[in-house]
Every structure is written in structure tokens, then in C-alpha cells.
Amino acid sequence: MANLKLSHIYKVYENGHKAVNDFSIDIADREFIVFVGPSGCGKSTTLRMIAGLETITAGDMFIGDTLVNDMEPKDRDIAMVFQSYALYPHMTVYENMAFGLRNRKMPENEIKERVMKAAKILDIEDYLERKPKEMSGGQRQRVALGRALVRDPKVFLLDEPLSNLDAKLRAAMRTEITALHKSLQTTFIYVTHDQVEAMTMGTRIVVMKLGYVQQIDTPMNLYNEPYNKFVAGFIGTPQMNFFDVTLKREGDKVIVRFTNNDTIEVPYEKLSKIHHRYLNGDTTVTFGIRPEHIALVDDDRGLKFVVTNVERLGNETIVYGKLGDSLGEFTMKDEGNNIIVKVIDRDDIEVGDVIYADPNPNKVHFFDAQTEVTLMNKIPPYNTIAVKAAGDQAELLGSKVPLPGVFQTAVKGAGEFELSVPPYAIVKGDDFKLKVARIEKVDDQRLAYLEYGDEYLFALVDDEVKEGDGYGFSILNDKVNVLVNDAEVLKAVEEEASLAGRFSKTEVKENGNRVLHFFYNIGDYQLEAAPEQGYKINSIDGDGCYKNTYRYGVPREKIRIVGKDEPGLDAKVKEILDYGNVRYANVEADGQELMIRVEPNFNEPAIRISFDSHDVSVYSTKIDMKIC
Ligand code: ADP
């Protein structure tokens, strides 16, 4: 039994190919995790890093509480099952299963006990004296599973174990592996490119593309709430339909207009999390609807299309069509106007029929046309709040508040501007009062719908906030972006300050032993790095590390102002930035500018700053990668 933690894992192969980027996941004991994605997306590489068969370029991996980055595969208590079975052809099934245990010098009677137990579970007791070539593919795969089973590992890793089997056997083995997972009560990590395997077997699924994690979620959440167009298209067969549309809000409904001018309506309440800039009737967005969420109707509701092909599968019928009302010339090219509909109990549809597709408004998806990210995030990424300004006063959300100095400078006297405010930056306070229309639980957070004209603002609130009541709120001004005429004039202050620096080592004799000390150097400020961080940087970049420039990240709240005699970095204060709720000093240190949080009465021309080495994150400047 074991839980596993992968934290910011990267894999860069020796040829420079970046196969896995910033992979993080907490895997609980007994989970069945599936890595899924097209060939080459980094699934096997990640699995092999977990097994210890591939080195981890950067990041930390824990099994239980133990850091295992450098632990030998045999010490990890992990068993791996390969696609190719990897059985020894000259050995019997029994010997194949006993082989690993014999290598570990286990007593012969215990080996026998374990092999017999595994053989019973896998129903291969009658084949123990056979050689692999005398067995079917499915039986061989069971032997491969048996060889892992006898080791009684904490974690099972399975790399496309069923891809050599025919469809029927694959379906049967799928059920058997799921049952095996239930009975063993251990952690399984399973790699496949087959989304049906992923959906049917995983308790959670990691969808990957080109080395990046796209979404980690339960099968049903992936199906119902895909984070982006890739996940939406990858999960589900036939694939989700995608169309270019515009959205226009008209009172309590939103008109979805297709390129051929057909329209459908969706109640605004269902789309209230979509930012209003997508609802103006001229921003193209991607509309997604699954084939099973479209009804076929004969009246002129919805999308008119002509049937190009019908697949009758007995239990269901897949109807293929083309938007419009004529078949036109045949072309294989997908011009973005093809449609697939899955219906049951309809055997009256023929090629050439002109029908209307009526999407279920509860099952619609919308994605940004450029980024392909969903517009229906469970927690909207930001709210837009209009501000009217005059001098040092501002009017927003029906209240008059002082306009912070930083905003005055940024907007350069503009009388109107907008704030982009993430939900976590709207907090209880006394600047304006808003009514809480609704509260929705999102994972372990509470998302409040605050009434704001005819739309909502979204804020994360604590347990004391109740539906239907009004509350006082304030905005964390340093966490917002400021826009004048849609152009960003001020960015939110990032959590982490960034400084460029070098890395060095010294070798000293301590009690007759040579000991290495590693340092982060920013100008002449030298911070001793923890030895493990030092070794990590050294192992990633080799001896080149002492010539490289690194980016050191420090959480801003961890930067202290210290006395002149303490170790630190001298900094000249260039200006004080007044955000209203907080103040920052913009300082220059080692020729680099950075912002530091300061007390309300701060007024020094020059300071010395310091931070602790264990708060420093190190980033490679050669490839975009967090090293430690
Ligand atoms: P998947 O299992 O998702 O098909 P892999 O993890 O096997 O993908 O590979 C991810 C990427 O890394 C691919 O582009 C592959 O070509 C590349 N790759 C795999 N192994 C090596 C290697 N030893 N050296 C260089 N590149 C590799």
C-alpha cells in the first residue's frame, strides 16, 4: 500500500527533447490512475520515471514519505507489466513467475506459496508447466501480471498491457484487471492510448498531450467538464462536434449563431460564468456538443443538415451529416461544417434526408477560439469590473472609494477603465456591498454569485457567507490587472519575486573529510543552498552549472528588510507603490528591479534585503524548467 507524489517532474532526454513538462499529481493509496493521450505524449516516459527505469531531470518523486528520485528500481517496491509481456521463452510459466523471487533469494516453499496463490487468482493453475509459446496472448498477459503479483508490490505499473490482444479479449481483460485492482487494494498506474480503457478502468485519468498534462480528473468530470478542446475531443466516441459560432446575450437567453446563420438558444443562467466579452455577438468561439446530446427534429428548430451517411449499429444509429440542405460535391475535407449525431430507436433516416439537429442546452460546451480553453470554468478565472475615476476618487460597484496611487499613474487620467479581478481577490471588507444570489460548492471551495447589474461577480467565500444575504466586500488591488480601452496598463503583482544570479561551490576540509558547500549568488549576496539542492542543480546541468545564469524565485512575503550588518543585498528604493490595501517599494538591487512589500509608514531611500535559502526556487534559464 502506498501513496505517490510527483511534484514538478520534467524529463529532458539527452538529445534535448523535452518529453515531460511540469508533471504534478498526488496519487492516493489504492487509486487506479490512468495516463492517456496520443502516441508520443510522454505517458511511458512518466511511467518509466516512476519505475526508476528512466532518470528524473527535475522535480521530486515520493513514494509514501520517501524521496525516491535516486532510488534503484529494485528498491522501490514497484512492479511493472509491459505490453510485450517480457516473458523468458525457455522457462515454464511457473519458472517465469518464480524467477524474480529466486533472484531475491526467497525460500523455495514461500516462492511456491506465492506462485500458486497468484496462479489461482489469475486462473492459470493448469498452465504452470507450459512454456509461453504454448499459450495464447491473453494467457501470456496473465503470466506477466502474475510475475508482478507474486512480488506483492506497493504499486503496480502497467504499460499498455492489453494492446497486443484482440478486441474481445481486451474487453475481457479490462474487466479482469479492474477486478484484480479491487481485490488487491493496491495502487495501480496504467498507461494506454485508448480512451475507452481509460474511462472504464481509471478512478482518475491524466490526459496528456505533447508532454504536458491537460487535465487530471475522474472519468465523468472529464466527460462533463473538459478543460479544453483537446480533452473534449479525446474523450468520447464518436468525437464531440465542434463549430465556430458567436454568442449574443439577449436578456435571459444567449443566441448561439452558426456561420450559416442558423441559431439555437441557451438560457443565460447556464452560461453566466462565461465572461461578457464573449457574449457580444461578434467574438468567434468554438461550440462543442457531443453526438449523443443532439436530438433530431423535423421542425425548423436548430441546425439544418443533410444526411451524408448512416451507421446502424443495432442499439444505436450514428448519423453523419453536413450543415446546409444539399449534398453538394463530395469531398473528404472537413470544412468545420460536418456533424455527427448518435440516436437510439431511429431506423427511418436515409442519406440525403434534410433534418434539424437540436442540441441539449444542458450539455453545451464553449471554448476560446485561440487558446481552446473552456469558457465554462468551474471557477471563472477573472471578473471584469468597470470603474469611473475622477482625480483620486473612484466609483465602482455602486460605491465611492479612494483610487490607489498606482492605479492613478497607470490609467493616466482616463475617466473610465476596467479591473480584471480573480475571484480570490474579492474579499470581505467595507468598500462596497453586494448581495449573494447563490453559493456553489466547487471541490472544497465555496463560489459565491454576487449580484452585479444583470450579471454576476464571482468570489470565493468562507462558511459564514450565506445565500440571499448582502455583505461588504473589498478588492485586493495588488492582485488585479488594469485595462484602459481593453489594453492592459497594469499587471497584478506576482506572488514570487524573480532575481537572476549564479551558482557556485566551495570545497572545505571538515574533520579530515572534504565537504562541498553550494551557494546561490545574486551580486555579492551569497546564500548557502541546501546540499541536496546543490547536488540536484549539479546533476541536471553538470559542471556547466557554475557558468550558467539561473533565475531565483522568492515568495514576496518571505523577503525581509534587515540591518546593514546582516548578510543581504543592498537595494536602492526607486519609488513607493501605493495599492491602497498594501504598499510595495520598487527597488534596484544588483542592477535588477524588484518589488518588495513594505509597511504603511515605510520611507527609506536605501535598504538591505534578505531571504532564506529554503524559500528560494531555482529555474533554468536555458529551458523553461523549475529545477528545485
Ligand atoms: P508515449 O508513451 O506517450 O507514446 P513516450 O513517453 O514514449 O510517449 O515518448 C515521449 C516523447 O519522448 C516522444 O516524442 C519520444 O519520441 C521521445 N522519446 C522517448 N524516448 C526517448 C529517448 N530515449 N531519447 C529521446 N527521445 C525519446
XYZ file of C-alpha atoms and ligand atoms in Angstrom:
655
model
C 0.000 0.000 0.000
C 1.382 3.393 -0.885
C 0.585 6.881 -1.926
C 2.717 8.554 -4.567
C 3.554 12.183 -5.098
C 5.036 13.644 -8.266
C 5.998 17.277 -7.875
C 7.016 19.403 -10.893
C 8.560 16.451 -12.740
C 10.399 17.136 -16.002
C 12.146 14.820 -18.408
C 14.612 16.150 -20.922
C 16.259 13.376 -22.962
C 19.938 13.533 -23.789
C 19.188 14.732 -27.315
C 17.490 17.763 -25.742
C 13.936 16.519 -26.335
C 11.632 17.702 -23.569
C 9.301 14.716 -23.165
C 7.556 15.614 -19.885
C 6.863 19.116 -18.548
C 5.940 20.108 -15.022
C 4.008 16.946 -14.178
C 2.472 17.094 -10.704
C -0.016 14.711 -9.094
C -0.838 13.316 -5.672
C -1.897 9.699 -6.020
C -3.723 8.303 -3.009
C -3.231 4.751 -1.816
C -5.390 2.272 -3.800
C -6.207 4.635 -6.648
C -6.354 3.347 -10.214
C -4.698 6.119 -12.199
C -4.654 6.007 -15.987
C -2.272 8.048 -18.144
C -3.886 8.531 -21.531
C -3.008 10.521 -24.628
C -1.857 10.101 -28.217
C 1.374 8.328 -29.022
C 4.462 10.332 -28.053
C 2.772 12.491 -25.384
C 5.076 11.294 -22.586
C 2.971 8.609 -20.870
C 5.563 5.841 -20.921
C 8.355 8.232 -20.023
C 6.453 9.275 -16.892
C 5.701 5.661 -16.002
C 9.320 4.676 -16.516
C 10.450 7.511 -14.256
C 8.108 6.189 -11.563
C 9.575 2.712 -12.036
C 13.105 4.091 -11.841
C 13.961 2.907 -15.365
C 14.459 6.486 -16.517
C 16.158 9.302 -14.617
C 14.117 12.306 -13.496
C 15.564 15.505 -14.971
C 13.955 17.843 -12.445
C 11.254 17.632 -9.793
C 10.679 15.376 -6.819
C 9.058 11.998 -6.594
C 7.888 10.479 -3.324
C 6.595 7.022 -2.530
C 4.954 7.378 0.858
C 7.182 9.938 2.563
C 10.396 8.769 0.897
C 12.069 10.792 -1.838
C 12.846 8.161 -4.478
C 14.436 10.196 -7.309
C 17.714 8.328 -6.990
C 16.442 5.042 -5.594
C 17.228 1.886 -7.572
C 14.194 0.310 -9.299
C 14.531 -2.868 -7.245
C 14.260 -0.918 -4.001
C 11.087 0.922 -4.969
C 8.636 -1.881 -4.203
C 7.027 -1.344 -7.580
C 6.198 -3.991 -10.183
C 5.838 -3.211 -13.863
C 3.889 -5.109 -16.508
C 4.893 -4.443 -20.107
C 2.968 -4.530 -23.360
C 5.399 -7.092 -24.748
C 4.901 -9.388 -21.689
C 8.713 -9.791 -21.481
C 8.489 -13.475 -20.548
C 11.512 -15.793 -20.732
C 10.661 -18.182 -23.604
C 12.767 -21.086 -22.345
C 11.190 -21.103 -18.885
C 7.862 -22.581 -17.837
C 5.094 -20.359 -16.540
C 5.980 -21.404 -13.001
C 9.650 -20.563 -13.504
C 8.792 -17.240 -15.114
C 6.736 -16.276 -12.097
C 9.292 -17.607 -9.613
C 12.311 -16.026 -11.328
C 12.268 -12.617 -9.615
C 11.669 -14.160 -6.215
C 14.552 -16.620 -6.649
C 16.794 -13.696 -7.525
C 15.836 -12.212 -4.207
C 16.828 -15.460 -2.500
C 13.364 -16.142 -1.181
C 12.952 -19.634 0.358
C 11.573 -22.121 -2.173
C 8.497 -23.002 -0.090
C 7.460 -19.336 0.135
C 8.025 -18.894 -3.610
C 5.748 -21.855 -4.264
C 3.086 -20.462 -1.982
C 3.152 -17.084 -3.722
C 3.171 -18.503 -7.272
C 0.292 -20.842 -6.505
C -1.721 -18.050 -4.947
C -1.173 -15.739 -7.938
C -1.905 -18.580 -10.382
C -5.186 -19.180 -8.613
C -6.194 -15.510 -8.732
C -5.335 -15.358 -12.447
C -6.841 -18.751 -13.255
C -3.672 -20.173 -14.809
C -3.094 -23.049 -12.371
C -3.457 -25.575 -15.180
C -0.717 -23.978 -17.295
C 2.145 -23.756 -14.823
C 4.299 -26.339 -16.645
C 3.781 -24.819 -20.096
C 6.218 -22.606 -21.947
C 4.975 -19.155 -23.075
C 4.837 -20.179 -26.742
C 2.291 -22.857 -25.861
C -0.116 -20.214 -24.592
C -2.485 -17.639 -26.092
C -1.859 -13.889 -25.930
C -4.358 -13.456 -23.132
C -2.809 -16.272 -21.098
C 0.676 -14.828 -21.576
C -0.535 -11.456 -20.376
C -1.858 -13.173 -17.264
C 1.543 -14.709 -16.640
C 3.087 -11.259 -16.984
C 0.577 -9.987 -14.432
C 1.334 -12.996 -12.240
C 5.016 -12.201 -12.267
C 4.182 -8.760 -10.860
C 1.611 -10.155 -8.454
C 3.956 -12.604 -6.710
C 6.156 -9.714 -5.631
C 3.292 -8.216 -3.632
C 4.374 -4.692 -4.616
C 3.113 -1.415 -3.203
C 2.434 -0.048 -6.676
C 1.588 -1.779 -9.975
C 2.669 -0.065 -13.167
C 1.100 -1.292 -16.395
C 2.332 -0.046 -19.763
C -0.282 -0.677 -22.491
C -0.644 -4.258 -21.249
C -3.599 -5.078 -23.500
C -2.608 -3.560 -26.801
C -1.408 -6.873 -28.278
C -4.745 -8.564 -27.669
C -7.769 -8.698 -29.965
C -10.787 -6.513 -29.178
C -12.847 -9.211 -27.446
C -10.010 -10.386 -25.246
C -9.087 -6.808 -24.455
C -12.574 -6.111 -23.160
C -12.466 -9.256 -21.016
C -9.000 -8.474 -19.613
C -10.126 -4.933 -18.845
C -12.768 -6.284 -16.523
C -10.299 -8.739 -15.003
C -7.667 -6.096 -14.293
C -10.295 -3.837 -12.704
C -11.429 -6.750 -10.521
C -7.812 -7.563 -9.674
C -7.252 -3.963 -8.573
C -10.305 -4.139 -6.326
C -9.216 -7.385 -4.700
C -5.550 -6.431 -4.239
C -6.309 -2.995 -2.783
C -3.046 -1.544 -4.076
C -2.202 1.466 -6.200
C -2.338 0.908 -9.973
C -0.909 3.216 -12.622
C -1.908 2.240 -16.114
C -0.768 3.674 -19.432
C -2.914 3.486 -22.542
C -3.686 5.444 -25.690
C -7.200 4.010 -25.694
C -9.723 6.384 -24.148
C -12.274 3.600 -23.647
C -9.776 1.701 -21.470
C -9.056 4.905 -19.592
C -12.707 5.732 -19.000
C -13.710 2.238 -17.929
C -10.762 1.440 -15.662
C -9.466 4.623 -14.040
C -10.623 6.153 -10.776
C -8.809 9.212 -12.103
C -7.364 9.895 -15.521
C -4.407 12.037 -16.519
C -4.890 13.297 -20.085
C -1.586 14.244 -21.723
C -0.608 15.940 -24.973
C 2.890 16.728 -26.278
C 4.493 16.280 -22.854
C 2.000 18.443 -20.980
C -0.772 17.383 -18.616
C -4.075 18.688 -19.988
C -6.414 17.645 -17.188
C -6.433 15.284 -14.216
C -9.918 14.242 -13.230
C -12.452 11.468 -12.728
C -13.839 9.879 -15.913
C -17.219 11.596 -15.540
C -15.683 15.009 -14.881
C -13.521 14.656 -17.998
C -16.622 13.810 -19.985
C -18.863 16.505 -18.498
C -16.385 19.303 -17.848
C -13.413 19.032 -20.217
C -10.880 21.769 -19.510
C -10.033 22.338 -23.167
C -10.971 21.361 -26.694
C -8.297 18.653 -26.813
C -9.713 16.794 -23.794
C -13.257 17.355 -25.076
C -12.354 15.765 -28.414
C -10.211 12.981 -26.989
C -12.776 11.605 -24.537
C -15.952 10.111 -26.031
C -16.834 8.277 -29.246
C -17.857 9.381 -31.749
C -15.950 12.584 -31.082
C -17.579 15.772 -29.843
C -18.778 18.055 -32.674
C -17.103 21.464 -32.884
C -18.425 24.529 -34.697
C -17.403 28.167 -34.978
C -20.165 30.324 -33.524
C -20.817 33.731 -31.999
C -22.732 34.258 -28.767
C -25.073 37.148 -28.115
C -26.820 37.741 -24.854
C -30.413 38.915 -25.151
C -31.905 39.279 -21.669
C -32.266 35.884 -20.056
C -31.068 33.935 -23.084
C -27.984 33.634 -25.246
C -28.289 33.283 -29.019
C -25.720 30.886 -30.468
C -25.225 31.787 -34.145
C -23.524 29.381 -36.564
C -21.586 30.507 -39.630
C -24.564 29.625 -41.862
C -26.725 31.920 -39.683
C -28.707 29.086 -38.101
C -29.229 29.791 -34.420
C -30.008 27.990 -31.199
C -30.843 29.477 -27.809
C -29.358 28.644 -24.412
C -30.695 30.134 -21.135
C -28.235 32.795 -19.848
C -28.348 31.189 -16.403
C -26.475 28.186 -17.835
C -23.772 30.395 -19.346
C -23.468 33.024 -16.617
C -19.861 32.019 -15.930
C -18.858 32.939 -19.490
C -17.204 36.346 -19.487
C -19.381 39.052 -21.077
C -16.730 39.877 -23.680
C -17.610 36.577 -25.394
C -21.335 37.421 -25.371
C -21.260 40.481 -27.631
C -22.357 38.757 -30.831
C -19.099 39.223 -32.757
C -16.382 37.214 -30.995
C -15.930 33.820 -32.633
C -15.870 30.977 -30.105
C -15.817 27.208 -30.507
C -19.068 25.449 -29.695
C -18.842 21.785 -28.676
C -21.679 19.273 -28.455
C -21.414 15.521 -28.135
C -23.207 13.367 -30.766
C -25.344 11.791 -28.021
C -26.547 15.191 -26.821
C -28.276 16.148 -30.051
C -31.890 15.305 -30.813
C -33.136 15.036 -34.387
C -36.270 17.043 -35.026
C -38.390 17.624 -38.106
C -39.461 21.213 -37.442
C -37.083 24.077 -38.141
C -35.540 24.321 -34.678
C -31.755 24.302 -34.524
C -29.240 23.325 -37.126
C -30.304 22.252 -40.566
C -28.193 19.491 -42.070
C -28.232 16.931 -44.817
C -27.503 13.296 -44.006
C -24.343 12.003 -45.720
C -24.052 8.585 -44.087
C -25.942 6.400 -41.621
C -24.371 3.666 -39.497
C -26.924 1.339 -37.940
C -25.319 -0.471 -35.033
C -28.498 -2.087 -33.769
C -28.686 -0.494 -30.358
C -27.896 2.925 -31.744
C -27.648 4.787 -35.018
C -24.824 7.133 -35.921
C -25.931 9.802 -38.372
C -23.268 11.742 -40.283
C -24.179 14.984 -41.953
C -23.172 18.248 -43.413
C -24.672 21.586 -42.384
C -26.924 23.102 -45.040
C -29.520 21.407 -47.195
C -27.706 19.981 -50.186
C -25.140 17.224 -50.512
C -23.091 19.265 -53.000
C -19.907 17.762 -54.383
C -18.332 15.010 -52.350
C -15.117 15.954 -50.561
C -13.190 14.263 -47.763
C -12.144 17.640 -46.442
C -13.609 18.574 -43.083
C -14.618 22.192 -43.524
C -15.866 22.584 -39.984
C -19.457 22.024 -41.059
C -19.693 18.293 -40.523
C -21.978 16.960 -37.836
C -22.315 13.582 -36.125
C -25.441 12.626 -34.194
C -25.971 9.485 -32.125
C -29.579 8.410 -31.716
C -31.389 5.347 -30.474
C -34.563 3.801 -31.862
C -34.434 5.646 -35.196
C -34.212 3.471 -38.278
C -36.066 5.857 -40.599
C -33.141 8.113 -41.505
C -31.691 7.916 -45.018
C -28.779 9.521 -46.851
C -29.959 12.768 -48.467
C -32.612 13.487 -45.789
C -32.655 17.083 -44.584
C -33.198 17.231 -40.812
C -32.709 19.609 -37.917
C -30.266 18.984 -35.079
C -31.410 20.235 -31.702
C -28.555 20.337 -29.151
C -29.465 19.792 -25.489
C -28.848 23.216 -23.848
C -27.741 21.498 -20.631
C -24.898 19.734 -22.425
C -23.268 22.513 -24.417
C -19.549 23.384 -24.269
C -17.793 26.561 -25.345
C -14.066 27.124 -25.853
C -11.937 30.168 -26.606
C -11.224 30.025 -30.343
C -7.498 30.806 -29.860
C -6.439 29.199 -26.568
C -9.006 26.363 -26.891
C -9.572 26.563 -23.123
C -13.128 26.198 -21.828
C -15.155 29.359 -21.271
C -17.150 27.494 -18.626
C -14.539 27.047 -15.915
C -15.953 25.819 -12.617
C -14.303 28.862 -11.072
C -14.181 31.675 -13.648
C -10.572 32.914 -13.889
C -11.481 36.582 -13.507
C -14.285 39.147 -13.208
C -14.318 42.432 -15.070
C -15.369 45.460 -13.034
C -15.967 48.890 -14.587
C -14.514 51.894 -12.774
C -15.290 55.599 -13.179
C -12.469 57.779 -11.943
C -12.043 61.439 -11.101
C -8.724 62.512 -9.572
C -8.019 60.352 -6.554
C -11.582 59.081 -6.275
C -13.156 56.104 -7.992
C -16.679 54.834 -8.350
C -17.158 51.120 -8.712
C -19.853 48.638 -7.815
C -22.102 51.474 -6.702
C -19.653 52.884 -4.132
C -17.135 55.693 -3.989
C -13.660 54.630 -2.862
C -10.208 56.235 -2.913
C -8.301 55.452 -6.121
C -4.896 53.973 -5.201
C -1.871 55.962 -6.384
C -0.567 53.104 -8.542
C -3.855 52.969 -10.466
C -3.901 56.770 -10.910
C -0.442 56.601 -12.500
C -1.308 53.599 -14.676
C -4.543 54.965 -16.179
C -3.002 58.391 -16.929
C -6.150 60.384 -16.193
C -8.559 58.109 -18.110
C -12.049 58.695 -16.730
C -13.150 55.112 -17.273
C -11.268 51.858 -17.053
C -11.726 48.223 -16.108
C -10.312 45.913 -13.489
C -9.710 42.213 -14.134
C -10.244 40.683 -10.729
C -9.751 36.972 -9.966
C -12.411 35.509 -7.618
C -9.885 35.102 -4.772
C -9.153 38.853 -4.899
C -12.702 39.796 -3.885
C -12.669 39.539 -0.090
C -14.889 40.580 2.777
C -14.361 44.277 3.519
C -16.201 47.541 3.632
C -15.731 49.150 0.211
C -18.954 48.025 -1.433
C -21.985 45.929 -0.623
C -23.244 43.097 -2.813
C -25.963 40.507 -2.452
C -25.047 36.830 -2.618
C -27.501 35.318 -5.103
C -26.184 31.794 -4.933
C -23.368 29.720 -3.480
C -21.924 26.762 -5.326
C -19.527 24.208 -3.893
C -16.537 23.693 -6.189
C -14.375 20.892 -4.808
C -13.550 22.165 -1.305
C -14.190 25.834 -2.114
C -17.344 27.963 -1.957
C -18.032 30.083 -5.015
C -20.426 32.991 -4.425
C -22.502 34.515 -7.243
C -22.637 38.208 -6.331
C -25.400 40.260 -7.973
C -23.869 42.934 -10.159
C -26.340 44.648 -12.517
C -27.740 41.962 -14.788
C -24.751 39.630 -14.407
C -22.727 38.085 -11.615
C -19.375 38.647 -9.992
C -17.711 35.555 -8.631
C -15.893 35.431 -5.304
C -14.536 32.659 -3.100
C -16.104 32.982 0.323
C -15.914 31.342 3.740
C -18.575 29.299 5.541
C -20.131 32.352 7.199
C -21.396 33.829 3.923
C -24.980 32.733 3.241
C -27.165 32.743 0.132
C -29.612 35.638 -0.093
C -27.730 37.972 2.276
C -25.788 41.149 1.452
C -22.166 41.571 2.549
C -19.449 44.187 2.439
C -16.541 43.377 0.093
C -13.195 44.871 -0.925
C -10.771 44.177 -3.759
C -7.146 43.157 -3.235
C -5.762 45.827 -5.550
C -2.338 44.245 -5.990
C -3.973 41.090 -7.383
C -5.796 42.752 -10.287
C -4.979 43.778 -13.850
C -5.985 47.259 -15.005
C -7.240 47.860 -18.556
C -7.892 51.098 -20.410
C -9.824 50.597 -23.658
C -9.093 46.840 -23.480
C -5.312 47.459 -23.280
C -3.557 46.214 -20.163
C -1.830 49.120 -18.401
C -1.010 47.404 -15.097
C -0.409 43.760 -14.244
C -1.171 42.071 -10.922
C 1.855 41.691 -8.660
C 3.099 38.121 -8.939
C 3.452 36.082 -5.755
C 7.085 35.401 -6.473
C 9.869 37.947 -6.979
C 12.482 36.984 -9.533
C 16.238 37.614 -9.469
C 18.932 36.464 -11.863
C 22.049 35.008 -10.302
C 24.831 32.448 -10.442
C 25.585 29.174 -8.706
C 28.879 28.270 -7.069
C 30.585 25.738 -4.817
C 33.480 25.627 -2.412
C 35.272 22.603 -1.092
C 36.437 22.627 2.519
C 38.046 20.150 4.865
C 35.877 19.298 7.849
C 37.260 16.780 10.347
C 39.636 15.499 7.710
C 36.835 14.992 5.138
C 36.388 17.059 2.007
C 32.936 18.614 2.109
C 31.199 20.563 -0.661
C 29.206 23.704 0.033
C 26.904 25.183 -2.630
C 25.774 28.786 -2.978
C 23.215 30.923 -4.783
C 24.895 34.220 -5.733
C 22.986 37.387 -6.549
C 25.570 40.123 -6.998
C 27.748 39.714 -3.927
C 24.909 38.313 -1.794
C 25.753 34.687 -1.208
C 23.207 32.259 0.214
C 24.200 28.742 1.130
C 21.998 26.242 -0.723
C 20.867 23.018 0.945
C 23.276 20.251 -0.168
C 20.505 18.273 -1.902
C 19.542 21.334 -3.984
C 23.182 21.864 -4.864
C 23.606 18.256 -5.989
C 20.364 18.474 -7.955
C 21.485 21.532 -9.938
C 24.847 19.892 -10.468
C 23.330 16.632 -11.653
C 20.988 18.412 -14.099
C 23.446 20.845 -15.663
C 26.758 19.100 -14.933
C 29.828 21.265 -14.448
C 28.252 23.839 -16.796
C 26.121 24.872 -13.819
C 28.901 27.090 -12.454
C 28.899 29.155 -15.640
C 25.104 29.377 -16.063
C 22.752 32.139 -15.064
C 19.767 30.932 -13.020
C 16.511 32.599 -12.141
C 15.913 32.596 -8.412
C 12.270 32.929 -7.333
C 11.391 34.084 -3.822
C 7.836 34.464 -2.466
C 7.490 38.204 -1.887
C 6.230 37.771 1.663
C 9.479 35.956 2.526
C 11.707 38.907 1.620
C 12.795 40.783 4.779
C 14.364 44.171 5.296
C 17.416 43.658 7.503
C 20.081 45.766 9.236
C 23.235 46.949 7.464
C 25.410 44.419 9.293
C 23.394 41.370 8.379
C 24.012 39.307 5.252
C 21.847 40.607 2.429
C 21.556 42.516 -0.770
C 21.803 46.307 -0.881
C 18.845 47.922 -2.599
C 18.098 51.467 -3.640
C 14.468 52.486 -3.261
C 13.273 53.989 -6.534
C 9.619 54.562 -5.702
C 6.890 53.610 -3.289
C 3.868 51.976 -4.863
C 0.590 52.602 -3.066
C -2.055 49.985 -3.820
C -4.413 51.213 -1.096
C -4.642 47.951 0.808
C -0.877 47.320 0.582
C 2.306 49.195 -0.270
C 5.322 47.992 -2.206
C 8.736 49.546 -2.687
C 10.170 49.258 -6.176
C 13.889 48.765 -5.549
C 17.044 48.246 -7.559
C 19.424 45.573 -6.314
C 22.406 44.174 -8.225
C 21.206 46.183 -11.230
C 17.847 44.374 -11.173
C 14.452 45.815 -10.296
C 12.088 44.122 -7.907
C 9.089 44.907 -5.757
C 9.055 44.370 -2.032
C 6.114 44.610 0.343
C 6.619 47.378 2.898
C 4.844 48.759 5.979
C 2.392 51.685 5.542
C 4.854 54.191 7.072
C 7.935 52.962 5.158
C 10.052 55.827 3.847
C 13.713 54.748 3.446
C 15.909 55.738 0.487
C 18.088 52.622 0.713
C 17.653 49.245 2.394
C 19.212 45.839 2.688
C 17.062 42.826 1.836
C 17.439 39.223 2.763
C 15.666 35.902 2.415
C 16.226 32.299 3.417
C 17.754 29.810 1.080
C 14.993 27.251 1.698
C 12.424 29.739 0.332
C 14.289 30.057 -2.973
C 13.078 28.230 -6.104
C 15.628 27.736 -8.844
C 14.657 27.927 -12.524
C 16.734 27.005 -15.523
C 17.138 29.884 -17.961
C 18.205 27.552 -20.779
C 14.955 25.598 -20.873
C 11.811 26.777 -19.161
C 12.001 24.450 -16.182
C 11.835 24.635 -12.408
C 14.852 22.765 -11.089
C 14.156 22.881 -7.368
P 4.077 7.786 -25.149
O 4.282 6.714 -24.149
O 3.039 8.766 -24.721
O 3.801 7.274 -26.526
P 6.871 8.387 -24.727
O 6.912 8.696 -23.280
O 7.325 7.032 -25.131
O 5.413 8.666 -25.275
O 7.725 9.478 -25.515
C 7.555 10.852 -25.340
C 8.452 11.588 -26.317
O 9.814 11.404 -25.947
C 8.335 11.135 -27.754
O 8.414 12.285 -28.572
C 9.523 10.226 -27.952
O 9.941 10.265 -29.286
C 10.549 10.853 -27.044
N 11.495 9.858 -26.506
C 11.199 8.691 -25.887
N 12.313 8.035 -25.500
C 13.357 8.801 -25.899
C 14.788 8.698 -25.788
N 15.369 7.662 -25.182
N 15.548 9.703 -26.308
C 14.963 10.768 -26.907
N 13.635 10.937 -27.030
C 12.835 9.981 -26.534
